[in-house]
Amino acid sequence: MIIVYTPAGGEAEQYDAKTLRVSEVSIVQRTIDMKWGEIKEGLGVEDLDAMRGIVWVLKKRSTPSLRWNDFDPGVTEMVTRMDRDETRDYINNAVQIMTEDPEVSREAVMAALGEVPSACIDPEYAEAQIAAVADGPKEAPAEQVTPEAPTSPQPSPSPTSASPETSTSDSSPTSSTSHLQPSTT
């Protein structure tokens, strides 16, 4: 998830939550009193504390003396955007739902995906991915024949046992009833 921070009168800055180090996550967790799962979930709904904590700790990389109280952005200065991987995964999940649920039509999925580009850091990429879904599945390629993997020869019967006997171990109940098949090679 990318957090776009645009300070009043300033240029937009992008902060990628995926670049956080574990030590930085620990700092954010303690500072905003949220667990990492809650923080990630919070990014999806533009939770102000989650966004502020991540931007603050990432800004500390270049300004180590930046204090929490000194970084207090306006409520409209931060938004989250999906990166390319998240965009692709979101669209793939929608397609999977469509293929698994016969009641979900391609038209319904396309309508649901209509707002996705505005939630992405790269709207053109999202539009191209959505257009590919809109076009429908490509014609399936002719079935390819793959060479069969070489098989190893069947093991020969153990020379220590001349005849089958009832097993006294706690192993599988079928182990005493299994019969070796002669090798066909």
PDB file of C-alpha atoms in Angstrom:
ATOM      1  CA  MET A   1       0.000   0.000   0.000  1.00  0.00           C
ATOM      2  CA  ILE A   2       1.308   3.426  -0.940  1.00  0.00           C
ATOM      3  CA  ILE A   3       0.520   6.426   1.220  1.00  0.00           C
ATOM      4  CA  VAL A   4       0.446   9.683  -0.707  1.00  0.00           C
ATOM      5  CA  TYR A   5       1.158  12.622   1.583  1.00  0.00           C
ATOM      6  CA  THR A   6       0.578  16.051   0.078  1.00  0.00           C
ATOM      7  CA  PRO A   7       1.355  18.749   2.626  1.00  0.00           C
ATOM      8  CA  ALA A   8      -0.588  22.002   2.241  1.00  0.00           C
ATOM      9  CA  GLY A   9       1.127  24.003  -0.482  1.00  0.00           C
ATOM     10  CA  GLY A  10       3.686  21.240  -1.088  1.00  0.00           C
ATOM     11  CA  GLU A  11       4.470  18.487  -3.541  1.00  0.00           C
ATOM     12  CA  ALA A  12       2.984  14.993  -3.197  1.00  0.00           C
ATOM     13  CA  GLU A  13       5.264  12.492  -1.483  1.00  0.00           C
ATOM     14  CA  GLN A  14       4.815   8.713  -1.746  1.00  0.00           C
ATOM     15  CA  TYR A  15       5.562   6.277   1.080  1.00  0.00           C
ATOM     16  CA  ASP A  16       5.437   2.529   0.445  1.00  0.00           C
ATOM     17  CA  ALA A  17       4.391   0.574   3.525  1.00  0.00           C
ATOM     18  CA  LYS A  18       6.056  -2.549   2.071  1.00  0.00           C
ATOM     19  CA  THR A  19       9.461  -0.960   2.644  1.00  0.00           C
ATOM     20  CA  LEU A  20       9.043  -0.873   6.423  1.00  0.00           C
ATOM     21  CA  ARG A  21      11.549  -2.800   8.523  1.00  0.00           C
ATOM     22  CA  VAL A  22      10.357  -4.884  11.467  1.00  0.00           C
ATOM     23  CA  SER A  23      11.985  -2.433  13.874  1.00  0.00           C
ATOM     24  CA  GLU A  24      10.060   0.416  12.242  1.00  0.00           C
ATOM     25  CA  VAL A  25       6.788  -1.513  12.474  1.00  0.00           C
ATOM     26  CA  SER A  26       7.467  -2.021  16.186  1.00  0.00           C
ATOM     27  CA  ILE A  27       7.911   1.723  16.619  1.00  0.00           C
ATOM     28  CA  VAL A  28       4.663   2.467  14.779  1.00  0.00           C
ATOM     29  CA  GLN A  29       2.782  -0.204  16.767  1.00  0.00           C
ATOM     30  CA  ARG A  30       3.927   1.264  20.090  1.00  0.00           C
ATOM     31  CA  THR A  31       3.319   4.839  18.993  1.00  0.00           C
ATOM     32  CA  ILE A  32      -0.254   4.410  17.752  1.00  0.00           C
ATOM     33  CA  ASP A  33      -1.158   1.442  19.982  1.00  0.00           C
ATOM     34  CA  MET A  34      -2.205  -0.837  17.129  1.00  0.00           C
ATOM     35  CA  LYS A  35      -0.931  -4.257  16.042  1.00  0.00           C
ATOM     36  CA  TRP A  36       0.521  -4.660  12.548  1.00  0.00           C
ATOM     37  CA  GLY A  37      -2.583  -6.478  11.279  1.00  0.00           C
ATOM     38  CA  GLU A  38      -4.754  -3.594  12.443  1.00  0.00           C
ATOM     39  CA  ILE A  39      -2.381  -1.094  10.832  1.00  0.00           C
ATOM     40  CA  LYS A  40      -2.483  -2.926   7.481  1.00  0.00           C
ATOM     41  CA  GLU A  41      -6.255  -3.155   7.712  1.00  0.00           C
ATOM     42  CA  GLY A  42      -6.342   0.543   8.630  1.00  0.00           C
ATOM     43  CA  LEU A  43      -4.455   1.450   5.470  1.00  0.00           C
ATOM     44  CA  GLY A  44      -7.224  -0.157   3.428  1.00  0.00           C
ATOM     45  CA  VAL A  45      -9.761   2.225   4.970  1.00  0.00           C
ATOM     46  CA  GLU A  46      -7.428   5.227   5.169  1.00  0.00           C
ATOM     47  CA  ASP A  47      -7.152   5.185   8.960  1.00  0.00           C
ATOM     48  CA  LEU A  48      -5.445   8.471   9.831  1.00  0.00           C
ATOM     49  CA  ASP A  49      -3.343   7.054  12.683  1.00  0.00           C
ATOM     50  CA  ALA A  50      -2.108   4.144  10.566  1.00  0.00           C
ATOM     51  CA  MET A  51      -1.162   6.431   7.679  1.00  0.00           C
ATOM     52  CA  ARG A  52       0.434   9.029   9.973  1.00  0.00           C
ATOM     53  CA  GLY A  53       2.455   6.403  11.840  1.00  0.00           C
ATOM     54  CA  ILE A  54       3.872   4.866   8.682  1.00  0.00           C
ATOM     55  CA  VAL A  55       4.671   8.178   7.004  1.00  0.00           C
ATOM     56  CA  TRP A  56       6.249   9.478  10.212  1.00  0.00           C
ATOM     57  CA  VAL A  57       8.524   6.467  10.709  1.00  0.00           C
ATOM     58  CA  LEU A  58       9.546   6.472   7.029  1.00  0.00           C
ATOM     59  CA  LYS A  59      10.279  10.219   7.166  1.00  0.00           C
ATOM     60  CA  LYS A  60      12.494   9.508  10.200  1.00  0.00           C
ATOM     61  CA  ARG A  61      14.875   7.653   7.876  1.00  0.00           C
ATOM     62  CA  SER A  62      15.979  10.984   6.402  1.00  0.00           C
ATOM     63  CA  THR A  63      15.181  13.125   9.452  1.00  0.00           C
ATOM     64  CA  PRO A  64      16.014  10.996  12.519  1.00  0.00           C
ATOM     65  CA  SER A  65      15.169  13.807  14.936  1.00  0.00           C
ATOM     66  CA  LEU A  66      11.558  14.092  13.660  1.00  0.00           C
ATOM     67  CA  ARG A  67       9.295  13.727  16.662  1.00  0.00           C
ATOM     68  CA  TRP A  68       5.754  12.320  16.570  1.00  0.00           C
ATOM     69  CA  ASN A  69       4.216  15.580  17.748  1.00  0.00           C
ATOM     70  CA  ASP A  70       6.138  17.490  15.079  1.00  0.00           C
ATOM     71  CA  PHE A  71       4.497  15.478  12.288  1.00  0.00           C
ATOM     72  CA  ASP A  72       0.801  16.342  12.377  1.00  0.00           C
ATOM     73  CA  PRO A  73      -0.615  16.374   8.839  1.00  0.00           C
ATOM     74  CA  GLY A  74      -4.056  17.686   7.972  1.00  0.00           C
ATOM     75  CA  VAL A  75      -6.856  15.134   7.666  1.00  0.00           C
ATOM     76  CA  THR A  76      -7.050  15.608   3.894  1.00  0.00           C
ATOM     77  CA  GLU A  77      -3.297  15.534   3.267  1.00  0.00           C
ATOM     78  CA  MET A  78      -2.916  11.717   3.203  1.00  0.00           C
ATOM     79  CA  VAL A  79      -4.558   9.045   1.075  1.00  0.00           C
ATOM     80  CA  THR A  80      -3.701   5.429   0.312  1.00  0.00           C
ATOM     81  CA  ARG A  81      -3.277   3.915  -3.123  1.00  0.00           C
ATOM     82  CA  MET A  82      -2.771   0.313  -4.215  1.00  0.00           C
ATOM     83  CA  ASP A  83       0.553  -0.512  -5.824  1.00  0.00           C
ATOM     84  CA  ARG A  84       0.725  -2.631  -8.989  1.00  0.00           C
ATOM     85  CA  ASP A  85       0.893  -5.951  -7.132  1.00  0.00           C
ATOM     86  CA  GLU A  86      -2.111  -5.062  -4.980  1.00  0.00           C
ATOM     87  CA  THR A  87      -4.000  -3.838  -8.052  1.00  0.00           C
ATOM     88  CA  ARG A  88      -3.333  -7.079  -9.924  1.00  0.00           C
ATOM     89  CA  ASP A  89      -4.300  -9.182  -6.879  1.00  0.00           C
ATOM     90  CA  TYR A  90      -7.522  -7.205  -6.355  1.00  0.00           C
ATOM     91  CA  ILE A  91      -8.555  -7.661  -9.983  1.00  0.00           C
ATOM     92  CA  ASN A  92      -7.564 -11.346  -9.972  1.00  0.00           C
ATOM     93  CA  ASN A  93      -9.665 -11.905  -6.853  1.00  0.00           C
ATOM     94  CA  ALA A  94     -12.670 -10.329  -8.581  1.00  0.00           C
ATOM     95  CA  VAL A  95     -12.160 -12.592 -11.594  1.00  0.00           C
ATOM     96  CA  GLN A  96     -11.822 -15.642  -9.342  1.00  0.00           C
ATOM     97  CA  ILE A  97     -15.133 -14.819  -7.658  1.00  0.00           C
ATOM     98  CA  MET A  98     -16.735 -14.504 -11.076  1.00  0.00           C
ATOM     99  CA  THR A  99     -15.393 -17.876 -12.221  1.00  0.00           C
ATOM    100  CA  GLU A 100     -16.350 -19.673  -8.998  1.00  0.00           C
ATOM    101  CA  ASP A 101     -19.824 -18.186  -8.509  1.00  0.00           C
ATOM    102  CA  PRO A 102     -22.168 -18.631 -11.480  1.00  0.00           C
ATOM    103  CA  GLU A 103     -24.454 -15.919 -10.055  1.00  0.00           C
ATOM    104  CA  VAL A 104     -21.732 -13.277 -10.462  1.00  0.00           C
ATOM    105  CA  SER A 105     -21.734 -11.988 -14.021  1.00  0.00           C
ATOM    106  CA  ARG A 106     -18.885 -10.417 -15.955  1.00  0.00           C
ATOM    107  CA  GLU A 107     -20.967  -7.224 -16.097  1.00  0.00           C
ATOM    108  CA  ALA A 108     -21.274  -7.142 -12.290  1.00  0.00           C
ATOM    109  CA  VAL A 109     -17.525  -7.629 -11.890  1.00  0.00           C
ATOM    110  CA  MET A 110     -16.814  -4.902 -14.440  1.00  0.00           C
ATOM    111  CA  ALA A 111     -19.143  -2.525 -12.592  1.00  0.00           C
ATOM    112  CA  ALA A 112     -17.394  -3.324  -9.305  1.00  0.00           C
ATOM    113  CA  LEU A 113     -13.989  -2.743 -10.872  1.00  0.00           C
ATOM    114  CA  GLY A 114     -15.023   0.631 -12.295  1.00  0.00           C
ATOM    115  CA  GLU A 115     -13.686   2.602  -9.324  1.00  0.00           C
ATOM    116  CA  VAL A 116     -10.446   0.648  -8.945  1.00  0.00           C
ATOM    117  CA  PRO A 117      -8.207   2.886 -11.107  1.00  0.00           C
ATOM    118  CA  SER A 118      -8.847   5.885  -8.853  1.00  0.00           C
ATOM    119  CA  ALA A 119      -7.644   3.813  -5.864  1.00  0.00           C
ATOM    120  CA  CYS A 120      -4.363   2.885  -7.575  1.00  0.00           C
ATOM    121  CA  ILE A 121      -1.009   4.591  -7.703  1.00  0.00           C
ATOM    122  CA  ASP A 122      -0.867   3.675 -11.411  1.00  0.00           C
ATOM    123  CA  PRO A 123      -4.393   4.151 -12.835  1.00  0.00           C
ATOM    124  CA  GLU A 124      -3.293   3.355 -16.405  1.00  0.00           C
ATOM    125  CA  TYR A 125      -1.981  -0.036 -15.293  1.00  0.00           C
ATOM    126  CA  ALA A 126      -5.275  -0.744 -13.500  1.00  0.00           C
ATOM    127  CA  GLU A 127      -7.275   0.280 -16.583  1.00  0.00           C
ATOM    128  CA  ALA A 128      -5.215  -2.065 -18.788  1.00  0.00           C
ATOM    129  CA  GLN A 129      -5.734  -4.955 -16.355  1.00  0.00           C
ATOM    130  CA  ILE A 130      -9.470  -4.273 -16.187  1.00  0.00           C
ATOM    131  CA  ALA A 131      -9.683  -4.020 -19.987  1.00  0.00           C
ATOM    132  CA  ALA A 132      -8.128  -7.489 -20.220  1.00  0.00           C
ATOM    133  CA  VAL A 133     -10.863  -8.815 -17.915  1.00  0.00           C
ATOM    134  CA  ALA A 134     -13.539  -7.030 -19.957  1.00  0.00           C
ATOM    135  CA  ASP A 135     -12.311  -8.728 -23.123  1.00  0.00           C
ATOM    136  CA  GLY A 136     -13.037 -12.081 -21.530  1.00  0.00           C
ATOM    137  CA  PRO A 137     -10.904 -15.166 -21.463  1.00  0.00           C
ATOM    138  CA  LYS A 138      -8.568 -15.687 -24.348  1.00  0.00           C
ATOM    139  CA  GLU A 139      -9.084 -18.749 -26.489  1.00  0.00           C
ATOM    140  CA  ALA A 140      -7.535 -21.681 -24.721  1.00  0.00           C
ATOM    141  CA  PRO A 141      -4.352 -22.910 -26.368  1.00  0.00           C
ATOM    142  CA  ALA A 142      -4.357 -26.394 -27.824  1.00  0.00           C
ATOM    143  CA  GLU A 143      -3.660 -28.957 -25.161  1.00  0.00           C
ATOM    144  CA  GLN A 144       0.038 -29.479 -24.946  1.00  0.00           C
ATOM    145  CA  VAL A 145       1.439 -32.909 -24.468  1.00  0.00           C
ATOM    146  CA  THR A 146       4.181 -32.912 -21.906  1.00  0.00           C
ATOM    147  CA  PRO A 147       6.716 -35.694 -21.879  1.00  0.00           C
ATOM    148  CA  GLU A 148       6.131 -38.147 -19.105  1.00  0.00           C
ATOM    149  CA  ALA A 149       8.619 -37.926 -16.270  1.00  0.00           C
ATOM    150  CA  PRO A 150      10.971 -40.879 -16.106  1.00  0.00           C
ATOM    151  CA  THR A 151       9.786 -43.434 -13.627  1.00  0.00           C
ATOM    152  CA  SER A 152      12.025 -45.142 -11.158  1.00  0.00           C
ATOM    153  CA  PRO A 153      11.919 -48.921 -11.072  1.00  0.00           C
ATOM    154  CA  GLN A 154       9.652 -50.495  -8.473  1.00  0.00           C
ATOM    155  CA  PRO A 155      11.530 -51.648  -5.386  1.00  0.00           C
ATOM    156  CA  SER A 156      12.005 -55.372  -5.141  1.00  0.00           C
ATOM    157  CA  PRO A 157      10.442 -57.268  -2.248  1.00  0.00           C
ATOM    158  CA  SER A 158      12.457 -57.340   0.917  1.00  0.00           C
ATOM    159  CA  PRO A 159      14.586 -60.477   1.163  1.00  0.00           C
ATOM    160  CA  THR A 160      13.957 -60.674   4.919  1.00  0.00           C
ATOM    161  CA  SER A 161      10.320 -61.649   4.541  1.00  0.00           C
ATOM    162  CA  ALA A 162       9.444 -64.738   2.534  1.00  0.00           C
ATOM    163  CA  SER A 163       5.719 -64.679   3.245  1.00  0.00           C
ATOM    164  CA  PRO A 164       3.223 -62.063   4.340  1.00  0.00           C
ATOM    165  CA  GLU A 165       2.379 -62.053   8.008  1.00  0.00           C
ATOM    166  CA  THR A 166      -0.069 -60.093  10.097  1.00  0.00           C
ATOM    167  CA  SER A 167       1.480 -56.869  11.223  1.00  0.00           C
ATOM    168  CA  THR A 168       1.899 -56.245  14.938  1.00  0.00           C
ATOM    169  CA  SER A 169       2.744 -52.551  14.547  1.00  0.00           C
ATOM    170  CA  ASP A 170       0.401 -49.596  14.899  1.00  0.00           C
ATOM    171  CA  SER A 171       0.935 -48.682  11.254  1.00  0.00           C
ATOM    172  CA  SER A 172      -1.705 -48.346   8.611  1.00  0.00           C
ATOM    173  CA  PRO A 173      -4.294 -51.147   8.742  1.00  0.00           C
ATOM    174  CA  THR A 174      -3.814 -51.748   5.025  1.00  0.00           C
ATOM    175  CA  SER A 175      -0.087 -52.340   5.291  1.00  0.00           C
ATOM    176  CA  SER A 176      -0.532 -56.064   5.976  1.00  0.00           C
ATOM    177  CA  THR A 177      -3.021 -56.434   3.132  1.00  0.00           C
ATOM    178  CA  SER A 178      -1.022 -54.570   0.503  1.00  0.00           C
ATOM    179  CA  HIS A 179       0.481 -56.722  -2.189  1.00  0.00           C
ATOM    180  CA  LEU A 180       3.455 -55.858  -4.313  1.00  0.00           C
ATOM    181  CA  GLN A 181       2.696 -55.607  -7.969  1.00  0.00           C
ATOM    182  CA  PRO A 182       5.122 -57.089 -10.474  1.00  0.00           C
ATOM    183  CA  SER A 183       7.133 -54.534 -12.351  1.00  0.00           C
ATOM    184  CA  THR A 184       6.105 -53.838 -15.927  1.00  0.00           C
ATOM    185  CA  THR A 185       9.506 -52.526 -16.931  1.00  0.00           C
TER     186      THR A 185
END
